[in-house]
Structures are given as C-alpha cells and as structure tokens.
mmCIF file of C-alpha atoms in Angstrom:
data_model
loop_
_atom_site.group_PDB
_atom_site.id
_atom_site.type_symbol
_atom_site.label_atom_id
_atom_site.label_comp_id
_atom_site.label_asym_id
_atom_site.label_seq_id
_atom_site.Cartn_x
_atom_site.Cartn_y
_atom_site.Cartn_z
ATOM 1 C CA MET A 173 15.447 28.529 5.447
ATOM 2 C CA SER A 174 13.092 25.592 5.747
ATOM 3 C CA PHE A 175 10.528 23.828 3.644
ATOM 4 C CA VAL A 176 7.001 25.159 3.682
ATOM 5 C CA LEU A 177 3.714 23.359 3.092
ATOM 6 C CA ASP A 178 2.655 24.685 -0.319
ATOM 7 C CA PRO A 179 -0.802 26.287 -0.170
ATOM 8 C CA LEU A 180 -3.591 24.245 -1.751
ATOM 9 C CA PRO A 181 -4.495 25.763 -5.137
ATOM 10 C CA TYR A 182 -8.186 25.647 -4.181
ATOM 11 C CA ALA A 183 -10.496 25.462 -1.144
ATOM 12 C CA GLN A 184 -10.727 22.142 0.677
ATOM 13 C CA ASP A 185 -14.227 21.521 -0.677
ATOM 14 C CA ALA A 186 -13.364 22.522 -4.245
ATOM 15 C CA LEU A 187 -13.089 18.930 -5.500
ATOM 16 C CA ALA A 188 -16.271 17.717 -3.774
ATOM 17 C CA PRO A 189 -18.269 15.606 -4.298
ATOM 18 C CA HIS A 190 -15.571 13.670 -6.172
ATOM 19 C CA ILE A 191 -12.975 14.029 -3.455
ATOM 20 C CA SER A 192 -14.574 15.105 -0.214
ATOM 21 C CA ALA A 193 -13.495 18.072 1.889
ATOM 22 C CA ASN A 194 -12.816 15.583 4.705
ATOM 23 C CA THR A 195 -10.361 13.673 2.563
ATOM 24 C CA ILE A 196 -8.559 16.884 1.581
ATOM 25 C CA SER A 197 -8.497 18.032 5.177
ATOM 26 C CA PHE A 198 -6.778 14.834 6.352
ATOM 27 C CA HIS A 199 -4.686 14.240 3.264
ATOM 28 C CA TYR A 200 -3.334 17.779 3.051
ATOM 29 C CA GLY A 201 -3.529 18.823 6.697
ATOM 30 C CA LYS A 202 -2.113 15.636 8.227
ATOM 31 C CA HIS A 203 -0.356 13.453 5.648
ATOM 32 C CA HIS A 204 1.218 16.136 3.438
ATOM 33 C CA ALA A 205 1.890 18.488 6.340
ATOM 34 C CA GLY A 206 3.473 15.580 8.213
ATOM 35 C CA TYR A 207 5.977 14.994 5.423
ATOM 36 C CA VAL A 208 6.938 18.687 5.391
ATOM 37 C CA ASN A 209 7.447 18.752 9.165
ATOM 38 C CA LYS A 210 9.530 15.583 9.100
ATOM 39 C CA LEU A 211 11.583 16.918 6.196
ATOM 40 C CA ASN A 212 12.411 20.072 8.149
ATOM 41 C CA GLU A 213 13.336 17.989 11.167
ATOM 42 C CA LEU A 214 15.666 15.767 9.146
ATOM 43 C CA THR A 215 17.352 18.488 7.079
ATOM 44 C CA LYS A 216 17.970 20.966 9.890
ATOM 45 C CA GLY A 217 21.674 21.680 10.071
ATOM 46 C CA THR A 218 22.417 19.772 6.859
ATOM 47 C CA PRO A 219 23.319 21.187 3.418
ATOM 48 C CA TYR A 220 19.901 20.026 2.211
ATOM 49 C CA GLU A 221 18.051 22.640 4.213
ATOM 50 C CA THR A 222 18.921 25.402 1.751
ATOM 51 C CA GLN A 223 18.451 23.405 -1.449
ATOM 52 C CA SER A 224 15.302 23.501 -3.546
ATOM 53 C CA LEU A 225 12.897 20.646 -2.952
ATOM 54 C CA THR A 226 13.601 19.227 -6.418
ATOM 55 C CA ASP A 227 17.339 19.262 -5.747
ATOM 56 C CA VAL A 228 16.891 17.536 -2.398
ATOM 57 C CA VAL A 229 14.864 14.790 -4.093
ATOM 58 C CA LYS A 230 17.515 14.291 -6.780
ATOM 59 C CA ASN A 231 20.467 14.535 -4.386
ATOM 60 C CA THR A 232 19.176 12.109 -1.769
ATOM 61 C CA TYR A 233 17.802 9.450 -4.110
ATOM 62 C CA GLY A 234 19.401 6.002 -4.109
ATOM 63 C CA ASN A 235 21.634 6.649 -1.094
ATOM 64 C CA PRO A 236 20.897 4.470 1.954
ATOM 65 C CA ALA A 237 22.357 7.162 4.229
ATOM 66 C CA THR A 238 19.772 9.737 3.086
ATOM 67 C CA VAL A 239 16.762 7.500 2.477
ATOM 68 C CA ALA A 240 14.658 9.097 5.220
ATOM 69 C CA ILE A 241 15.276 12.576 3.798
ATOM 70 C CA PHE A 242 14.471 11.288 0.308
ATOM 71 C CA ASN A 243 11.186 9.688 1.428
ATOM 72 C CA ASN A 244 9.951 12.857 3.067
ATOM 73 C CA ALA A 245 11.252 15.249 0.396
ATOM 74 C CA ALA A 246 9.799 13.150 -2.406
ATOM 75 C CA GLN A 247 6.448 12.749 -0.671
ATOM 76 C CA ASN A 248 6.348 16.529 -0.185
ATOM 77 C CA TRP A 249 7.160 17.022 -3.889
ATOM 78 C CA ASN A 250 4.684 14.371 -5.017
ATOM 79 C CA HIS A 251 1.804 15.757 -2.974
ATOM 80 C CA THR A 252 2.364 19.367 -4.065
ATOM 81 C CA PHE A 253 2.378 18.142 -7.672
ATOM 82 C CA TYR A 254 -0.749 16.026 -7.068
ATOM 83 C CA TRP A 255 -2.863 18.920 -5.761
ATOM 84 C CA ARG A 256 -1.933 20.954 -8.839
ATOM 85 C CA SER A 257 -2.706 17.983 -11.112
ATOM 86 C CA MET A 258 -6.366 18.464 -10.226
ATOM 87 C CA LYS A 259 -8.765 21.351 -10.461
ATOM 88 C CA GLN A 260 -12.409 22.070 -9.824
ATOM 89 C CA GLN A 261 -14.401 20.989 -12.870
ATOM 90 C CA GLY A 262 -11.341 19.413 -14.386
ATOM 91 C CA GLY A 263 -11.192 16.110 -16.174
ATOM 92 C CA GLY A 264 -12.274 15.119 -19.655
ATOM 93 C CA PRO A 265 -10.162 14.604 -22.779
ATOM 94 C CA ALA A 266 -6.613 15.892 -22.884
ATOM 95 C CA THR A 267 -6.030 19.274 -24.504
ATOM 96 C CA GLY A 268 -3.268 21.177 -26.259
ATOM 97 C CA GLN A 269 0.129 19.793 -27.061
ATOM 98 C CA VAL A 270 -0.224 17.096 -24.407
ATOM 99 C CA LYS A 271 -3.193 15.731 -26.339
ATOM 100 C CA ASP A 272 -1.126 15.564 -29.527
ATOM 101 C CA LEU A 273 1.689 13.751 -27.743
ATOM 102 C CA ILE A 274 -0.742 11.301 -26.125
ATOM 103 C CA LEU A 275 -2.171 10.449 -29.549
ATOM 104 C CA GLN A 276 1.354 9.799 -30.825
ATOM 105 C CA SER A 277 2.038 7.262 -28.086
ATOM 106 C CA PHE A 278 -1.432 5.752 -27.658
ATOM 107 C CA ASP A 279 -3.979 4.613 -30.233
ATOM 108 C CA SER A 280 -6.626 6.952 -28.881
ATOM 109 C CA LEU A 281 -7.499 9.080 -25.869
ATOM 110 C CA ASP A 282 -9.651 6.173 -24.656
ATOM 111 C CA SER A 283 -6.787 3.737 -24.830
ATOM 112 C CA PHE A 284 -4.638 6.246 -22.933
ATOM 113 C CA SER A 285 -7.305 6.423 -20.219
ATOM 114 C CA LYS A 286 -7.424 2.648 -20.000
ATOM 115 C CA ALA A 287 -3.630 2.423 -19.802
ATOM 116 C CA PHE A 288 -3.550 5.064 -17.065
ATOM 117 C CA THR A 289 -6.197 3.282 -14.987
ATOM 118 C CA ASP A 290 -4.461 -0.062 -15.526
ATOM 119 C CA ALA A 291 -1.225 1.480 -14.271
ATOM 120 C CA ALA A 292 -3.017 2.846 -11.203
ATOM 121 C CA LEU A 293 -4.382 -0.630 -10.450
ATOM 122 C CA GLY A 294 -1.151 -2.389 -11.346
ATOM 123 C CA GLN A 295 0.780 -0.522 -8.678
ATOM 124 C CA PHE A 296 0.370 -3.127 -5.923
ATOM 125 C CA GLY A 297 0.599 -1.360 -2.601
ATOM 126 C CA SER A 298 1.371 2.336 -2.215
ATOM 127 C CA GLY A 299 2.635 4.617 -4.937
ATOM 128 C CA TRP A 300 1.869 7.049 -7.725
ATOM 129 C CA THR A 301 0.716 6.957 -11.345
ATOM 130 C CA TRP A 302 2.345 9.515 -13.632
ATOM 131 C CA LEU A 303 2.022 10.868 -17.124
ATOM 132 C CA VAL A 304 5.565 11.905 -18.004
ATOM 133 C CA GLU A 305 7.484 13.291 -20.953
ATOM 134 C CA LYS A 306 11.006 12.493 -22.098
ATOM 135 C CA ASP A 307 12.686 13.345 -25.418
ATOM 136 C CA GLY A 308 9.435 14.664 -26.842
ATOM 137 C CA LYS A 309 7.438 11.508 -26.097
ATOM 138 C CA VAL A 310 4.886 10.909 -23.346
ATOM 139 C CA SER A 311 4.443 7.707 -21.384
ATOM 140 C CA ILE A 312 2.790 6.389 -18.241
ATOM 141 C CA VAL A 313 5.065 5.518 -15.354
ATOM 142 C CA LYS A 314 4.160 3.955 -12.028
ATOM 143 C CA THR A 315 6.297 4.423 -8.953
ATOM 144 C CA SER A 316 6.080 2.766 -5.579
ATOM 145 C CA ASN A 317 5.947 4.460 -2.180
ATOM 146 C CA ALA A 318 7.728 7.834 -2.420
ATOM 147 C CA ASP A 319 9.521 7.289 -5.696
ATOM 148 C CA ASN A 320 9.405 10.092 -8.243
ATOM 149 C CA PRO A 321 10.249 9.800 -11.967
ATOM 150 C CA ILE A 322 12.402 12.952 -11.993
ATOM 151 C CA THR A 323 15.120 10.700 -10.550
ATOM 152 C CA GLN A 324 14.979 8.722 -13.792
ATOM 153 C CA GLY A 325 15.228 11.828 -15.965
ATOM 154 C CA TYR A 326 11.526 12.095 -16.801
ATOM 155 C CA ASN A 327 9.588 15.342 -16.833
ATOM 156 C CA PRO A 328 6.317 14.737 -14.954
ATOM 157 C CA LEU A 329 3.133 16.231 -16.420
ATOM 158 C CA ILE A 330 0.468 15.013 -13.940
ATOM 159 C CA THR A 331 0.285 12.534 -11.093
ATOM 160 C CA LEU A 332 -2.324 10.470 -9.252
ATOM 161 C CA ASP A 333 -1.723 9.453 -5.620
ATOM 162 C CA VAL A 334 -2.621 5.775 -5.171
ATOM 163 C CA TRP A 335 -1.633 5.465 -1.526
ATOM 164 C CA GLU A 336 -4.761 4.259 0.260
ATOM 165 C CA HIS A 337 -5.037 7.430 2.331
ATOM 166 C CA ALA A 338 -5.795 9.328 -0.907
ATOM 167 C CA TYR A 339 -9.040 7.463 -1.610
ATOM 168 C CA TYR A 340 -10.004 5.350 1.417
ATOM 169 C CA LEU A 341 -12.627 7.719 2.825
ATOM 170 C CA ASP A 342 -14.390 8.327 -0.499
ATOM 171 C CA PHE A 343 -13.835 5.021 -2.296
ATOM 172 C CA GLN A 344 -12.777 2.475 0.364
ATOM 173 C CA ASN A 345 -10.870 -0.091 -1.702
ATOM 174 C CA ARG A 346 -12.318 0.843 -5.101
ATOM 175 C CA ARG A 347 -9.140 2.278 -6.547
ATOM 176 C CA VAL A 348 -10.454 1.787 -10.084
ATOM 177 C CA ASP A 349 -13.407 4.121 -9.416
ATOM 178 C CA TYR A 350 -11.050 6.728 -7.940
ATOM 179 C CA ALA A 351 -8.683 6.530 -10.923
ATOM 180 C CA ASN A 352 -11.557 6.813 -13.415
ATOM 181 C CA LEU A 353 -13.023 9.758 -11.556
ATOM 182 C CA PHE A 354 -9.644 11.499 -11.607
ATOM 183 C CA LEU A 355 -9.660 11.293 -15.398
ATOM 184 C CA THR A 356 -13.310 12.196 -15.952
ATOM 185 C CA ASN A 357 -13.724 14.968 -13.374
ATOM 186 C CA LEU A 358 -10.493 16.220 -11.862
ATOM 187 C CA VAL A 359 -7.354 16.127 -13.998
ATOM 188 C CA ASN A 360 -5.930 19.553 -14.813
ATOM 189 C CA TRP A 361 -4.733 19.369 -18.428
ATOM 190 C CA ASP A 362 -3.650 23.036 -18.297
ATOM 191 C CA PHE A 363 -1.127 22.073 -15.622
ATOM 192 C CA ALA A 364 0.074 19.184 -17.797
ATOM 193 C CA ASN A 365 0.597 21.524 -20.739
ATOM 194 C CA GLN A 366 2.424 24.056 -18.555
ATOM 195 C CA ASN A 367 4.793 21.326 -17.353
ATOM 196 C CA LEU A 368 5.588 20.420 -20.943
ATOM 197 C CA VAL A 369 6.966 23.919 -21.454
ATOM 198 C CA ASN A 370 8.386 24.698 -18.008
ATOM 199 C CA LYS A 371 9.954 21.499 -16.751
ATOM 200 C CA ALA A 372 8.381 20.661 -13.382
ATOM 201 C CA HIS A 373 10.513 22.066 -10.577
ATOM 202 C CA LEU A 374 9.560 22.805 -6.995
ATOM 203 C CA MET B 129 4.169 -29.181 -23.239
ATOM 204 C CA GLN B 130 1.960 -31.733 -25.004
ATOM 205 C CA PHE B 131 0.753 -32.845 -21.561
ATOM 206 C CA PHE B 132 -0.652 -29.405 -20.783
ATOM 207 C CA LYS B 133 -2.856 -29.212 -23.833
ATOM 208 C CA ASN B 134 -5.285 -31.666 -22.305
ATOM 209 C CA SER B 135 -7.430 -29.364 -20.212
ATOM 210 C CA GLN B 136 -8.938 -32.112 -18.068
ATOM 211 C CA PHE B 137 -5.697 -32.287 -16.142
ATOM 212 C CA PHE B 138 -6.264 -28.739 -14.880
ATOM 213 C CA PHE B 139 -9.899 -27.819 -14.423
ATOM 214 C CA GLY B 140 -10.763 -28.335 -10.772
ATOM 215 C CA THR B 141 -7.167 -28.476 -9.520
ATOM 216 C CA LEU B 142 -7.099 -24.857 -8.414
ATOM 217 C CA LYS B 143 -9.961 -24.593 -5.947
ATOM 218 C CA ALA B 144 -11.776 -21.327 -5.444
ATOM 219 C CA HIS B 145 -11.047 -19.550 -2.181
ATOM 220 C CA SER B 146 -13.655 -18.039 0.118
ATOM 221 C CA LEU B 147 -13.681 -15.409 2.823
ATOM 222 C CA PRO B 148 -13.135 -16.998 6.243
ATOM 223 C CA ALA B 149 -15.733 -15.947 8.810
ATOM 224 C CA LEU B 150 -14.405 -13.954 11.734
ATOM 225 C CA LYS B 151 -14.613 -15.667 15.116
ATOM 226 C CA TYR B 152 -16.048 -12.465 16.591
ATOM 227 C CA GLY B 153 -18.521 -9.770 15.600
ATOM 228 C CA TYR B 154 -17.483 -6.578 13.813
ATOM 229 C CA SER B 155 -17.922 -4.514 16.966
ATOM 230 C CA ASP B 156 -16.162 -6.968 19.269
ATOM 231 C CA LEU B 157 -12.693 -5.511 18.768
ATOM 232 C CA GLU B 158 -13.699 -2.059 19.936
ATOM 233 C CA PRO B 159 -12.351 0.246 21.154
ATOM 234 C CA VAL B 160 -9.099 -0.803 19.502
ATOM 235 C CA LEU B 161 -10.643 -1.328 16.051
ATOM 236 C CA SER B 162 -14.036 0.146 15.267
ATOM 237 C CA ALA B 163 -16.841 -1.884 13.734
ATOM 238 C CA THR B 164 -16.702 0.344 10.637
ATOM 239 C CA LEU B 165 -13.004 -0.275 10.088
ATOM 240 C CA LEU B 166 -13.271 -4.002 10.731
ATOM 241 C CA GLU B 167 -16.232 -4.451 8.427
ATOM 242 C CA PHE B 168 -14.497 -2.579 5.587
ATOM 243 C CA HIS B 169 -11.257 -4.451 6.138
ATOM 244 C CA HIS B 170 -12.813 -7.922 6.234
ATOM 245 C CA SER B 171 -15.800 -7.691 3.902
ATOM 246 C CA LYS B 172 -14.301 -5.341 1.302
ATOM 247 C CA HIS B 173 -10.501 -5.459 1.303
ATOM 248 C CA HIS B 174 -9.956 -9.122 2.164
ATOM 249 C CA GLN B 175 -12.920 -10.131 0.002
ATOM 250 C CA ALA B 176 -11.405 -8.270 -2.956
ATOM 251 C CA TYR B 177 -8.133 -10.215 -2.657
ATOM 252 C CA ILE B 178 -10.148 -13.442 -2.745
ATOM 253 C CA ASN B 179 -12.236 -12.334 -5.732
ATOM 254 C CA ASN B 180 -9.132 -11.277 -7.657
ATOM 255 C CA LEU B 181 -7.319 -14.477 -6.684
ATOM 256 C CA ASN B 182 -10.146 -16.678 -7.905
ATOM 257 C CA ALA B 183 -10.373 -14.758 -11.181
ATOM 258 C CA ALA B 184 -6.612 -15.003 -11.692
ATOM 259 C CA GLN B 185 -6.657 -18.739 -10.984
ATOM 260 C CA GLU B 186 -9.315 -19.184 -13.655
ATOM 261 C CA GLN B 187 -7.146 -17.165 -16.035
ATOM 262 C CA LEU B 188 -4.204 -19.438 -15.234
ATOM 263 C CA GLU B 189 -6.176 -22.616 -15.822
ATOM 264 C CA ASP B 190 -7.438 -21.281 -19.113
ATOM 265 C CA ALA B 191 -3.973 -20.148 -20.175
ATOM 266 C CA LEU B 192 -2.483 -23.538 -19.263
ATOM 267 C CA ALA B 193 -5.155 -25.365 -21.191
ATOM 268 C CA LYS B 194 -4.429 -23.225 -24.245
ATOM 269 C CA ASN B 195 -0.680 -23.295 -23.698
ATOM 270 C CA ASP B 196 -0.716 -19.494 -23.854
ATOM 271 C CA VAL B 197 2.753 -19.004 -22.398
ATOM 272 C CA GLN B 198 2.588 -15.198 -22.336
ATOM 273 C CA ARG B 199 -0.597 -15.269 -20.310
ATOM 274 C CA ILE B 200 0.741 -17.994 -18.019
ATOM 275 C CA ALA B 201 3.668 -15.677 -17.272
ATOM 276 C CA ASN B 202 1.561 -12.531 -16.887
ATOM 277 C CA VAL B 203 -0.899 -13.980 -14.405
ATOM 278 C CA GLN B 204 1.807 -15.171 -11.947
ATOM 279 C CA GLY B 205 2.250 -11.714 -10.421
ATOM 280 C CA ILE B 206 -1.492 -11.236 -9.956
ATOM 281 C CA ILE B 207 -1.823 -14.617 -8.255
ATOM 282 C CA LYS B 208 1.212 -13.992 -6.050
ATOM 283 C CA PHE B 209 -0.118 -10.629 -4.889
ATOM 284 C CA ASN B 210 -3.682 -11.715 -4.220
ATOM 285 C CA LEU B 211 -2.802 -15.090 -2.695
ATOM 286 C CA GLY B 212 -0.402 -13.274 -0.380
ATOM 287 C CA GLY B 213 -3.182 -10.874 0.553
ATOM 288 C CA HIS B 214 -5.555 -13.760 1.275
ATOM 289 C CA LEU B 215 -3.044 -15.699 3.387
ATOM 290 C CA ASN B 216 -1.806 -12.705 5.361
ATOM 291 C CA HIS B 217 -5.299 -11.475 6.177
ATOM 292 C CA SER B 218 -6.521 -14.959 7.126
ATOM 293 C CA LEU B 219 -3.728 -15.250 9.691
ATOM 294 C CA PHE B 220 -4.309 -11.704 10.959
ATOM 295 C CA TRP B 221 -7.987 -12.373 11.842
ATOM 296 C CA GLU B 222 -6.992 -15.440 13.872
ATOM 297 C CA ASN B 223 -4.279 -13.478 15.661
ATOM 298 C CA LEU B 224 -6.882 -11.098 17.082
ATOM 299 C CA THR B 225 -9.547 -11.722 19.696
ATOM 300 C CA PRO B 226 -11.889 -9.522 21.747
ATOM 301 C CA ILE B 227 -10.591 -8.235 25.071
ATOM 302 C CA LYS B 228 -13.428 -10.098 26.788
ATOM 303 C CA ASN B 229 -12.163 -13.351 25.230
ATOM 304 C CA GLY B 230 -8.609 -12.902 26.443
ATOM 305 C CA GLY B 231 -7.301 -10.397 23.926
ATOM 306 C CA GLY B 232 -3.957 -9.031 25.100
ATOM 307 C CA GLN B 233 -3.524 -11.666 27.792
ATOM 308 C CA LEU B 234 -0.054 -13.145 27.709
ATOM 309 C CA PRO B 235 0.588 -16.866 27.967
ATOM 310 C CA ASP B 236 2.083 -18.219 31.162
ATOM 311 C CA ALA B 237 5.613 -17.011 31.911
ATOM 312 C CA ASN B 238 6.739 -20.656 31.880
ATOM 313 C CA SER B 239 5.418 -21.341 28.399
ATOM 314 C CA ALA B 240 7.886 -22.215 25.680
ATOM 315 C CA LEU B 241 6.860 -19.172 23.619
ATOM 316 C CA VAL B 242 7.358 -16.622 26.409
ATOM 317 C CA GLN B 243 10.657 -18.172 27.383
ATOM 318 C CA GLU B 244 11.816 -17.968 23.775
ATOM 319 C CA ILE B 245 10.681 -14.329 23.494
ATOM 320 C CA ASN B 246 12.567 -13.503 26.695
ATOM 321 C CA LYS B 247 15.673 -15.207 25.352
ATOM 322 C CA ASN B 248 15.572 -13.153 22.151
ATOM 323 C CA TRP B 249 14.344 -9.786 23.377
ATOM 324 C CA GLY B 250 14.715 -9.797 27.152
ATOM 325 C CA SER B 251 11.021 -9.493 27.863
ATOM 326 C CA VAL B 252 7.656 -9.461 26.106
ATOM 327 C CA ASP B 253 7.510 -5.673 26.525
ATOM 328 C CA ASN B 254 10.880 -5.314 24.829
ATOM 329 C CA PHE B 255 9.647 -7.562 22.044
ATOM 330 C CA LYS B 256 6.549 -5.402 21.511
ATOM 331 C CA THR B 257 8.692 -2.255 21.360
ATOM 332 C CA PHE B 258 11.031 -3.913 18.864
ATOM 333 C CA PHE B 259 8.130 -5.186 16.766
ATOM 334 C CA ASN B 260 6.402 -1.805 16.774
ATOM 335 C CA THR B 261 9.539 0.165 15.897
ATOM 336 C CA ARG B 262 10.360 -2.054 12.921
ATOM 337 C CA THR B 263 6.761 -2.360 11.738
ATOM 338 C CA ALA B 264 6.054 1.368 12.034
ATOM 339 C CA ALA B 265 9.088 2.019 9.842
ATOM 340 C CA ILE B 266 7.810 -0.020 6.888
ATOM 341 C CA GLN B 267 7.617 2.346 3.913
ATOM 342 C CA GLY B 268 4.214 2.376 2.266
ATOM 343 C CA SER B 269 2.241 -0.856 2.616
ATOM 344 C CA GLY B 270 3.298 -4.062 4.325
ATOM 345 C CA TRP B 271 3.174 -6.399 7.317
ATOM 346 C CA GLY B 272 5.235 -7.112 10.419
ATOM 347 C CA PHE B 273 5.645 -10.805 11.225
ATOM 348 C CA LEU B 274 6.821 -12.869 14.148
ATOM 349 C CA GLY B 275 7.602 -16.348 12.934
ATOM 350 C CA VAL B 276 9.436 -19.590 13.476
ATOM 351 C CA ASP B 277 12.443 -20.146 11.269
ATOM 352 C CA GLN B 278 11.765 -23.284 9.261
ATOM 353 C CA GLN B 279 15.354 -24.527 9.626
ATOM 354 C CA SER B 280 16.397 -23.537 13.137
ATOM 355 C CA LYS B 281 12.892 -23.466 14.712
ATOM 356 C CA LYS B 282 13.922 -20.227 16.393
ATOM 357 C CA LEU B 283 11.779 -17.098 16.617
ATOM 358 C CA ARG B 284 12.504 -14.377 14.097
ATOM 359 C CA TYR B 285 10.943 -11.019 13.193
ATOM 360 C CA LEU B 286 10.507 -10.116 9.530
ATOM 361 C CA GLU B 287 8.880 -7.137 7.842
ATOM 362 C CA LEU B 288 7.663 -7.474 4.258
ATOM 363 C CA PRO B 289 6.237 -5.026 1.742
ATOM 364 C CA ASN B 290 2.860 -5.207 0.047
ATOM 365 C CA GLN B 291 1.512 -8.798 0.127
ATOM 366 C CA GLU B 292 4.722 -10.777 0.297
ATOM 367 C CA ILE B 293 4.540 -13.828 2.540
ATOM 368 C CA PRO B 294 7.146 -14.998 5.082
ATOM 369 C CA GLN B 295 6.768 -18.598 3.909
ATOM 370 C CA ASN B 296 8.824 -17.520 0.894
ATOM 371 C CA TYR B 297 11.606 -16.436 3.257
ATOM 372 C CA GLY B 298 11.895 -19.625 5.285
ATOM 373 C CA LEU B 299 9.657 -18.355 8.065
ATOM 374 C CA THR B 300 6.401 -19.850 9.346
ATOM 375 C CA PRO B 301 4.422 -16.866 10.617
ATOM 376 C CA ILE B 302 2.742 -17.134 14.023
ATOM 377 C CA LEU B 303 1.718 -13.485 14.428
ATOM 378 C CA THR B 304 1.183 -10.727 11.923
ATOM 379 C CA ILE B 305 0.053 -7.101 12.044
ATOM 380 C CA ASP B 306 -1.210 -5.382 8.907
ATOM 381 C CA VAL B 307 0.134 -1.858 8.365
ATOM 382 C CA TRP B 308 -1.443 -1.123 5.020
ATOM 383 C CA GLU B 309 -3.247 2.182 5.592
ATOM 384 C CA HIS B 310 -6.631 0.486 5.222
ATOM 385 C CA ALA B 311 -5.826 -1.490 8.388
ATOM 386 C CA TYR B 312 -5.828 1.569 10.625
ATOM 387 C CA TRP B 313 -6.707 4.755 8.777
ATOM 388 C CA TRP B 314 -10.355 4.974 9.817
ATOM 389 C CA ASP B 315 -9.497 4.939 13.517
ATOM 390 C CA TYR B 316 -5.941 6.251 13.661
ATOM 391 C CA LYS B 317 -5.574 8.397 10.504
ATOM 392 C CA ASN B 318 -1.884 8.730 9.619
ATOM 393 C CA VAL B 319 -0.635 7.909 13.118
ATOM 394 C CA ARG B 320 0.506 4.344 12.558
ATOM 395 C CA PRO B 321 2.438 4.194 15.871
ATOM 396 C CA ASN B 322 -0.826 4.729 17.810
ATOM 397 C CA PHE B 323 -2.403 1.793 15.993
ATOM 398 C CA LEU B 324 0.593 -0.389 16.818
ATOM 399 C CA ALA B 325 0.609 0.714 20.457
ATOM 400 C CA ASN B 326 -3.050 -0.299 20.802
ATOM 401 C CA ILE B 327 -3.237 -3.482 18.722
ATOM 402 C CA TRP B 328 -1.548 -5.526 21.450
ATOM 403 C CA LYS B 329 -4.708 -5.162 23.570
ATOM 404 C CA ILE B 330 -6.467 -7.555 21.180
ATOM 405 C CA VAL B 331 -3.663 -9.908 20.201
ATOM 406 C CA ASN B 332 -4.811 -13.501 20.646
ATOM 407 C CA TRP B 333 -1.791 -14.894 22.429
ATOM 408 C CA LYS B 334 -3.449 -18.333 22.782
ATOM 409 C CA ASP B 335 -3.499 -18.539 18.994
ATOM 410 C CA VAL B 336 0.079 -17.259 18.664
ATOM 411 C CA GLU B 337 1.258 -19.810 21.235
ATOM 412 C CA ALA B 338 -0.579 -22.664 19.544
ATOM 413 C CA ARG B 339 1.063 -21.761 16.242
ATOM 414 C CA TYR B 340 4.465 -21.541 17.882
ATOM 415 C CA ASN B 341 4.068 -25.011 19.409
ATOM 416 C CA GLN B 342 2.794 -26.435 16.147
ATOM 417 C CA ALA B 343 5.795 -25.034 14.284
ATOM 418 C CA GLN B 344 8.192 -26.747 16.680
ATOM 419 C CA LYS B 345 7.057 -30.177 15.525
#
C-alpha cells in the first residue's frame, strides 16, 4: 500500500481568475505530487507505509530520526486539506456553526478576517495559516514550514498555504492580497463546518 | 527611562534605508536567472523588505519617544526580520555578476581564499557540492552562507532559516545564496537543486575573495 495524490476536488481552472490554472498545475502537479512521491520513497519498507496519512503525521512528529518522513507526510496532508479549503465561487462571510463559534472568539466577522490576514502576514517565511477548533472554541494558528496543528491536538477547519509557491505566479510578493482574496472569493465554509463534525482525518 | 521621553534624542538616529542599485542590468544574469525573475526579486521582494524596515523603524522611534514599552517590544521582531532581509539581499546582489564580467571564474589557485577552501573541503568543486547539498536541504525559506568566523578567522558554512543573519552567529558572510522560493521559482519551479547547480556560473568570486581578505584583517 502506498500514498496516493488525492484528486483535486475541482478542475485546474476552477479557481481562476483568483488562482490561475497555471498556479494549480504547478502547485498540485509538481509541488504536492513531489511530496507524495518522496513520502512513498521514504516510507517504503517501513511500518509507516501502511498507516493512514494522519497517523504518519502524528507518529513522526518531533522525532529527529523521522523528520524527513514527517515533512513530506505533513506537506501531503496540508496540501490535500488546502485544496478542499477552497471552492469555486467560495469566500464571503462564515456560515453555520463555524460562524457562531467565530463570533464567540472574535468581536465580529470583520475582526476575524483581519486576524486571519494578520496571521498569514505574520508567518515570516514559509508556512500555513489555520482556523482550528479545540474544546468547542475556534482560534487562528500559524505554523511554519510543514508543521500541522493536529500534532498539538487541534482540529483544523480550513487552511491557507503561505509558502511562496502558492501565490508567487498570481501575486508575486503581495501575500496580503492573496490572503484577502482567499477570504473574499475562495474559502469553503461548508468544508469548515464538516470538519467541525467529522474531525479532519486523511 | 526619563531620558527616553525626550524625542529629540531619537528622531534622525535611525536612517531610512534604500534599495541598492544592481551593478548589472536585469537581463545580464541570463540564462541562469531570467530578467523577469531578477526584476521581481530586486524591485519587488527586496524593495518590500526595505519599505517594511523603514516603517518599522519609524514605529520604533515613535514608541521610544512615547515610552510605549509594549510597542517597543512588538516592533523588534518586525525590524529583525526586515533588516535581515535587506542585509542578506544586499550581499547576494554583490555576490553575483554576469558571465561576461567574470561570473563563475574562480580566483587564482594560489589565492588565500582558494587555499583555505581546499584545506577545508579538498577542492572548490567539493565545496560547491557540500554547499549545494546543505543549502538544498533547508526546510522552507532560508539562505546558505559561506563566511569567516569572527574569532578564528577560518571559513565556515552556515545555513539559516527565513531572514536570520550570520553576523548574529559569529560569522561574517562572504557569499550567500537565497533559497526562498521567490529566488528561483520563476525559472526553476520546485527544483531547487537545479537552481543551485546553475547559480555558480554567475558567482562573483572577485567579490567573495575581496570579502574574505577584508575579514582577515
């Protein structure tokens, strides 16, 4: 058994013009696919090769001996979660129970948006911006490089990739524009609400 | 803290930084780095570090004048990151030169730098392989540095994440290669090792050697 590149939930041009088909083609077809291939290479003949992706991420985290497996497993997990965190004609205010929880932790949906964008910008270097849930409360978490908040016991609801390869072609260095666009035009609140009920597991 | 309340001690002490001009045109590093990539990297990415640095310095001056300790603390990280970005990029541009201007041409085998490289790595080729292996392996964003240890004056390699600077680790950098994705993505996509294999064709060894000799003093 080996790890498989999860199919994109939409066509490569589905998120255009916000995220171009070219970006998706490289990001999914080269970067994400690369992590899956490397993961298979590294786990072949090890106990990890038959574990679920989520278990591999949890089991290899924080151990210098398995850091390469962790980096590739987590990046595979993170990217699969990222594609699902967006949808064609997504974006706009949060909906459902996630909206209620956001309003309990933030003064308003606008102040949540500002906090999310600030977190995206405040992650110096490569990483991810997450909306997560723990003990019935939501919060924004930023992680660097391949790190994933499931290792800290959080339940992720949505994520935004802030590695440069995610936005370079469409936004060059304007990460703030990319983060804003994610919120106004792409974020899949249905996915966030599903993850509230069925804890995210890949 | 009484001293700090008098703002005239601080306005004008933190000078604004500006983007250094490249010593070559945007298309002069082709085919190793395209004009598009170089123009983005210099005029957008590096410029943004400078803009953010200048804004953060103004914030710091204002916070000091008002003795706003929370703000003084908060702005440190922003200054550190953007100043690091400015310094690292400024060195990087000087470490590169067009092929027609001697890019990639090694100093004389008798030079102090080459002899020191040979002593540490066996040969310049071995050094490049070592440098590329370590630098390619940096997770996420960062830089590979060759520098002179400030105590021993010996050569040392160091890789650092994000916009950390080797000066904070007792190392005077003489050569640096940027491996943030913006440094190579346009031309090399996700294949960082190809970027590193090719960058040596435009390394300005005259500049690296001059810095090495300067650091020996």
